[in-house]
Each structure stands twice: as structure tokens, then as C-alpha cells.
Short mmCIF file of C-alpha atoms in Angstrom, two decimals:
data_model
loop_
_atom_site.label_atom_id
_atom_site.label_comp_id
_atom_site.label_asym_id
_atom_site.label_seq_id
_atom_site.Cartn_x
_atom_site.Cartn_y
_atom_site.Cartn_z
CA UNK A 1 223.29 8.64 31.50
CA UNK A 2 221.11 6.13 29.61
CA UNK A 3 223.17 4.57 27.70
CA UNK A 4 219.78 3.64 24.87
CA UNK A 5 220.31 7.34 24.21
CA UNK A 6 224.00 8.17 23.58
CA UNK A 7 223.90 5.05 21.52
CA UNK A 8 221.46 6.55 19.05
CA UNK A 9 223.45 9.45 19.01
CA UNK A 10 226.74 7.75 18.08
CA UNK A 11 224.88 5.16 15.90
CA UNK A 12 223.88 8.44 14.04
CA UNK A 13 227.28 10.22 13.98
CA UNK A 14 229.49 7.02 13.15
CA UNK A 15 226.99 6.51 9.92
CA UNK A 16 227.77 10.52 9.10
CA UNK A 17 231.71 10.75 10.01
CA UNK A 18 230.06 13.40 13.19
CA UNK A 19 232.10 13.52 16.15
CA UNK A 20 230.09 13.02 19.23
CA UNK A 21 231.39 15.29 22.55
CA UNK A 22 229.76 13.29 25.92
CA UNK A 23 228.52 15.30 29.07
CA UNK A 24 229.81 18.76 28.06
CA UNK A 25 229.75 21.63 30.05
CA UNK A 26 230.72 24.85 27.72
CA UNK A 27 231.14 28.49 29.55
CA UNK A 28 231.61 31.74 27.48
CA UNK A 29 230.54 35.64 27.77
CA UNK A 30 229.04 35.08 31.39
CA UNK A 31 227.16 31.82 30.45
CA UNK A 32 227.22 28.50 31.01
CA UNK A 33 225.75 25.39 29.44
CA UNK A 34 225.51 21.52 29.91
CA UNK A 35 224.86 19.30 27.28
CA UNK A 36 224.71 15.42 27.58
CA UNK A 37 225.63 15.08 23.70
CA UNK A 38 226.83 17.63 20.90
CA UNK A 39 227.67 16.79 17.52
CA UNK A 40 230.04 18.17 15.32
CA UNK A 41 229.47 17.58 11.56
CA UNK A 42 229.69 19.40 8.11
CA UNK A 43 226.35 21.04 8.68
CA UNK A 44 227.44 22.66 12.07
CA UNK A 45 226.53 21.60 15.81
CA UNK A 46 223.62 19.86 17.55
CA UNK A 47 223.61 20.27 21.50
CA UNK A 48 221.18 17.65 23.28
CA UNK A 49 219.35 17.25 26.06
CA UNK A 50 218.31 14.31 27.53
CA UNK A 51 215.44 14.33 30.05
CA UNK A 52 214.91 11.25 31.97
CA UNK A 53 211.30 12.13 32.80
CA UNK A 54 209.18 8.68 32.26
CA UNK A 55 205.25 7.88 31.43
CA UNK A 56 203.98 11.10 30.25
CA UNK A 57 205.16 14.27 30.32
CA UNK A 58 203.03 17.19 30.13
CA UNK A 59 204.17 21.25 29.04
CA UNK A 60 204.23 24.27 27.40
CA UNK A 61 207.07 26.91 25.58
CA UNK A 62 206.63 29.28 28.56
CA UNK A 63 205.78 27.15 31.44
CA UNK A 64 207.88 27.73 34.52
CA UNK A 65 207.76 24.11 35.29
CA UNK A 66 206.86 20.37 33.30
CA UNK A 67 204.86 17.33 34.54
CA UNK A 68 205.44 13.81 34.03
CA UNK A 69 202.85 11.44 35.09
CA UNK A 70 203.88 7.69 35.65
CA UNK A 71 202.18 4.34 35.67
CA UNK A 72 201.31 4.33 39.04
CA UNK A 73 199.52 7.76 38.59
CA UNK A 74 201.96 9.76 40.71
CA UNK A 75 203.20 13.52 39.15
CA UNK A 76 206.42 14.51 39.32
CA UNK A 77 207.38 18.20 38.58
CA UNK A 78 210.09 19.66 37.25
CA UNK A 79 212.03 22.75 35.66
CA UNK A 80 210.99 23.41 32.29
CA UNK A 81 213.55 22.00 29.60
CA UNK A 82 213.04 23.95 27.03
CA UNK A 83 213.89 27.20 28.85
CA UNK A 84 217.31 25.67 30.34
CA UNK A 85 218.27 25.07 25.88
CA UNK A 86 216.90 28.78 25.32
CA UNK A 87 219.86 30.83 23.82
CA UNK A 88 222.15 27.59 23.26
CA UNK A 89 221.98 28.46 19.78
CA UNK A 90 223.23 32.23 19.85
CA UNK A 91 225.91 31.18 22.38
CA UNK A 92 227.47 28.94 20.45
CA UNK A 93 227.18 31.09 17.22
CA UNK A 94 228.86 33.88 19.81
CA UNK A 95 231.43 31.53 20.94
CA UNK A 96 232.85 30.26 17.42
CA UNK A 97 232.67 34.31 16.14
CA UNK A 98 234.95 34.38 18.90
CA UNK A 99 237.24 31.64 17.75
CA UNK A 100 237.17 33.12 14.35
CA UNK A 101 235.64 29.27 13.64
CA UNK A 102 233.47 28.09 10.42
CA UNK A 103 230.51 26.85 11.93
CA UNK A 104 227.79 26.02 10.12
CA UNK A 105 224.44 26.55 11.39
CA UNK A 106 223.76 25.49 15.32
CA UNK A 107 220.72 23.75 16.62
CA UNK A 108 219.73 22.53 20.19
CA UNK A 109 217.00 20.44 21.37
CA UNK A 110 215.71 17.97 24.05
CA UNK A 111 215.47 14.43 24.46
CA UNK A 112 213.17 12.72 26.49
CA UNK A 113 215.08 9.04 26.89
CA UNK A 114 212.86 7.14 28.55
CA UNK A 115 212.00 4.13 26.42
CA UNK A 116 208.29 4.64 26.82
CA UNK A 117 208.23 8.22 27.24
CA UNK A 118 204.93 10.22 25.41
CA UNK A 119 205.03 13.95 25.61
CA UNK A 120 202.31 15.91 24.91
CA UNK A 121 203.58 19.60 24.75
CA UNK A 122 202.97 22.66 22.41
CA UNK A 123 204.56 22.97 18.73
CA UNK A 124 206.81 25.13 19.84
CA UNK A 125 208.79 22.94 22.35
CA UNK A 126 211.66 21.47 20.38
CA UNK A 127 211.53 18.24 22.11
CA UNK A 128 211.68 14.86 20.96
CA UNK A 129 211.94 11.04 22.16
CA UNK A 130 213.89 7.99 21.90
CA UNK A 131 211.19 6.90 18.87
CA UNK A 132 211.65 9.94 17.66
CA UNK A 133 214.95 10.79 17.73
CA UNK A 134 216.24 9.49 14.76
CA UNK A 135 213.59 11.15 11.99
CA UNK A 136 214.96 14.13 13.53
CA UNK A 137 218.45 13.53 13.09
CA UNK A 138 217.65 12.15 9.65
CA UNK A 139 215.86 15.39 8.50
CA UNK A 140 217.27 17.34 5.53
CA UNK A 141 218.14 20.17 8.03
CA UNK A 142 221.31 18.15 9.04
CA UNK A 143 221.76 16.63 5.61
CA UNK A 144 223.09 20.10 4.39
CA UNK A 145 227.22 20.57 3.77
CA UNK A 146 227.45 24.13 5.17
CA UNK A 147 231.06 24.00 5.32
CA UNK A 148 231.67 23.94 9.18
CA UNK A 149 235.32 23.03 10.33
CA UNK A 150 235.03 20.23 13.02
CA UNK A 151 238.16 20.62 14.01
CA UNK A 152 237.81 24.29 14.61
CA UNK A 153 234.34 23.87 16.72
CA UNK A 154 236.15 21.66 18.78
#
């Protein structure tokens, strides 16, 4: 795991009071999902991604499969990352009705760690990298007290 990339993600949590869960793996109602980061704050939960894809990285919402192009020219497929996140959000808002736990609102997205990683994908790809990462995480979305019990998400 690059370690650039859970860095930024406790940096961000330690400044909040977030708990950070590493390398997760969460199964529930027949489905299964891996996260290399989630955090756990007042606002709810944030599952991430990391994609260690370098150069650039080419793709769309619905493409079965991604491209990353390196230095040396060479292309490099792979599954698309977006699709593996699809439906992260309505299993975890499944999994804490479940629990009977107060959680907020849920997000997921994807990070592309590679230092010098560009992507060039559509809008609707919720995909971000290491330069990016942190105006995400900064954004007024996860500013927002919505009440969520960390304990109980845990």
C-alpha cells in the first residue's frame, strides 16, 4: 500500500478527530467489498480506493476496462475502478439499517496514488489523485455534522 496515500488520509482524519479503518474487507446481504481506507466521522463514512495505475490513465463511467499509459509509452489495461465502488454507497447505508446505526450520509470514491498520476476520464467517474485528494476531503460535503455515531459504524 503506498504509504504517500494512507498518510493523506490520516493527516486528514487526525486534523478532524475521523477514525481511519486500513485494508478493509466488509461482507453483508450477499456482497462483498474491499476498501484500502474508510473513514468514520460526524458526517458519516468515506470508503477509498486507491489505484496504483501510473503516467496517465485513460476511461470512462461505463467502460469495461481503463488504460494507463507510462513514460516509456507502454499501455497497461485494467478493470474499470469505478464499477468495482458501484453500490458501496447503498451497501453500507443497508448494512448500518441493519445495525440499527446513525450513519450519516456515505460516500465512496477512487484514488489514483501514484505521485505523478494524470487521469483524464469523464465527469462522471468519481476519481481523484494524490494532488487532488485533499480539496476533496476538504469540501463542504464532509464539513457537515450529520450526527453519525462512530462508534456504532464501527
Amino acid at each position: 500500500m503506498n504509504s504517500a496515500f494512507l498518510r493523506a488520509v490520516k493527516k486528514f482524519a487526525g486534523l478532524k478527530g475521523f477514525e481511519v479503518l486500513e485494508k478493509t474487507t466488509l461482507s453483508f446481504g450477499g456482497e462483498e467489498f474491499t476498501f484500502d481506507a474508510i473513514l468514520l466521522g460526524f458526517f458519516g463514512t468515506i470508503a477509498i480506493k486507491a489505484n496504483y495505475a501510473g503516467g496517465e490513465v485513460y476511461g470512462g463511467y461505463k467502460d469495461e476496462n481503463w488504460c494507463s499509459v507510462g513514460a516509456d509509452g507502454k499501455k497497461k489495461y485494467f478493470a474499470n475502478p469505478v464499477a468495482e465502488t458501484n453500490g458501496s454507497v447503498r451497501f453500507f447505508k443497508d448494512l448500518y439499517a441493519a445495525e440499527k446505526a446513525k450513519c450519516g450520509m456515505s460516500d465512496s470514491f477512487i484514488v489514483f496514488a501514484g505521485k505523478k498520476t494524470k487521469v483524464f476520464c469523464d465527469k462522471r467517474c468519481d476519481v481523484y489523485t494524490m494532488d487532488t485528494l485533499s480539496e476533496k476531503l476538504n469540501g463542504e460535503k464532509y464539513a457537515k455534522d450529520n450526527g453519525a455515531d462512530i462508534d456504532a459504524m464501527k
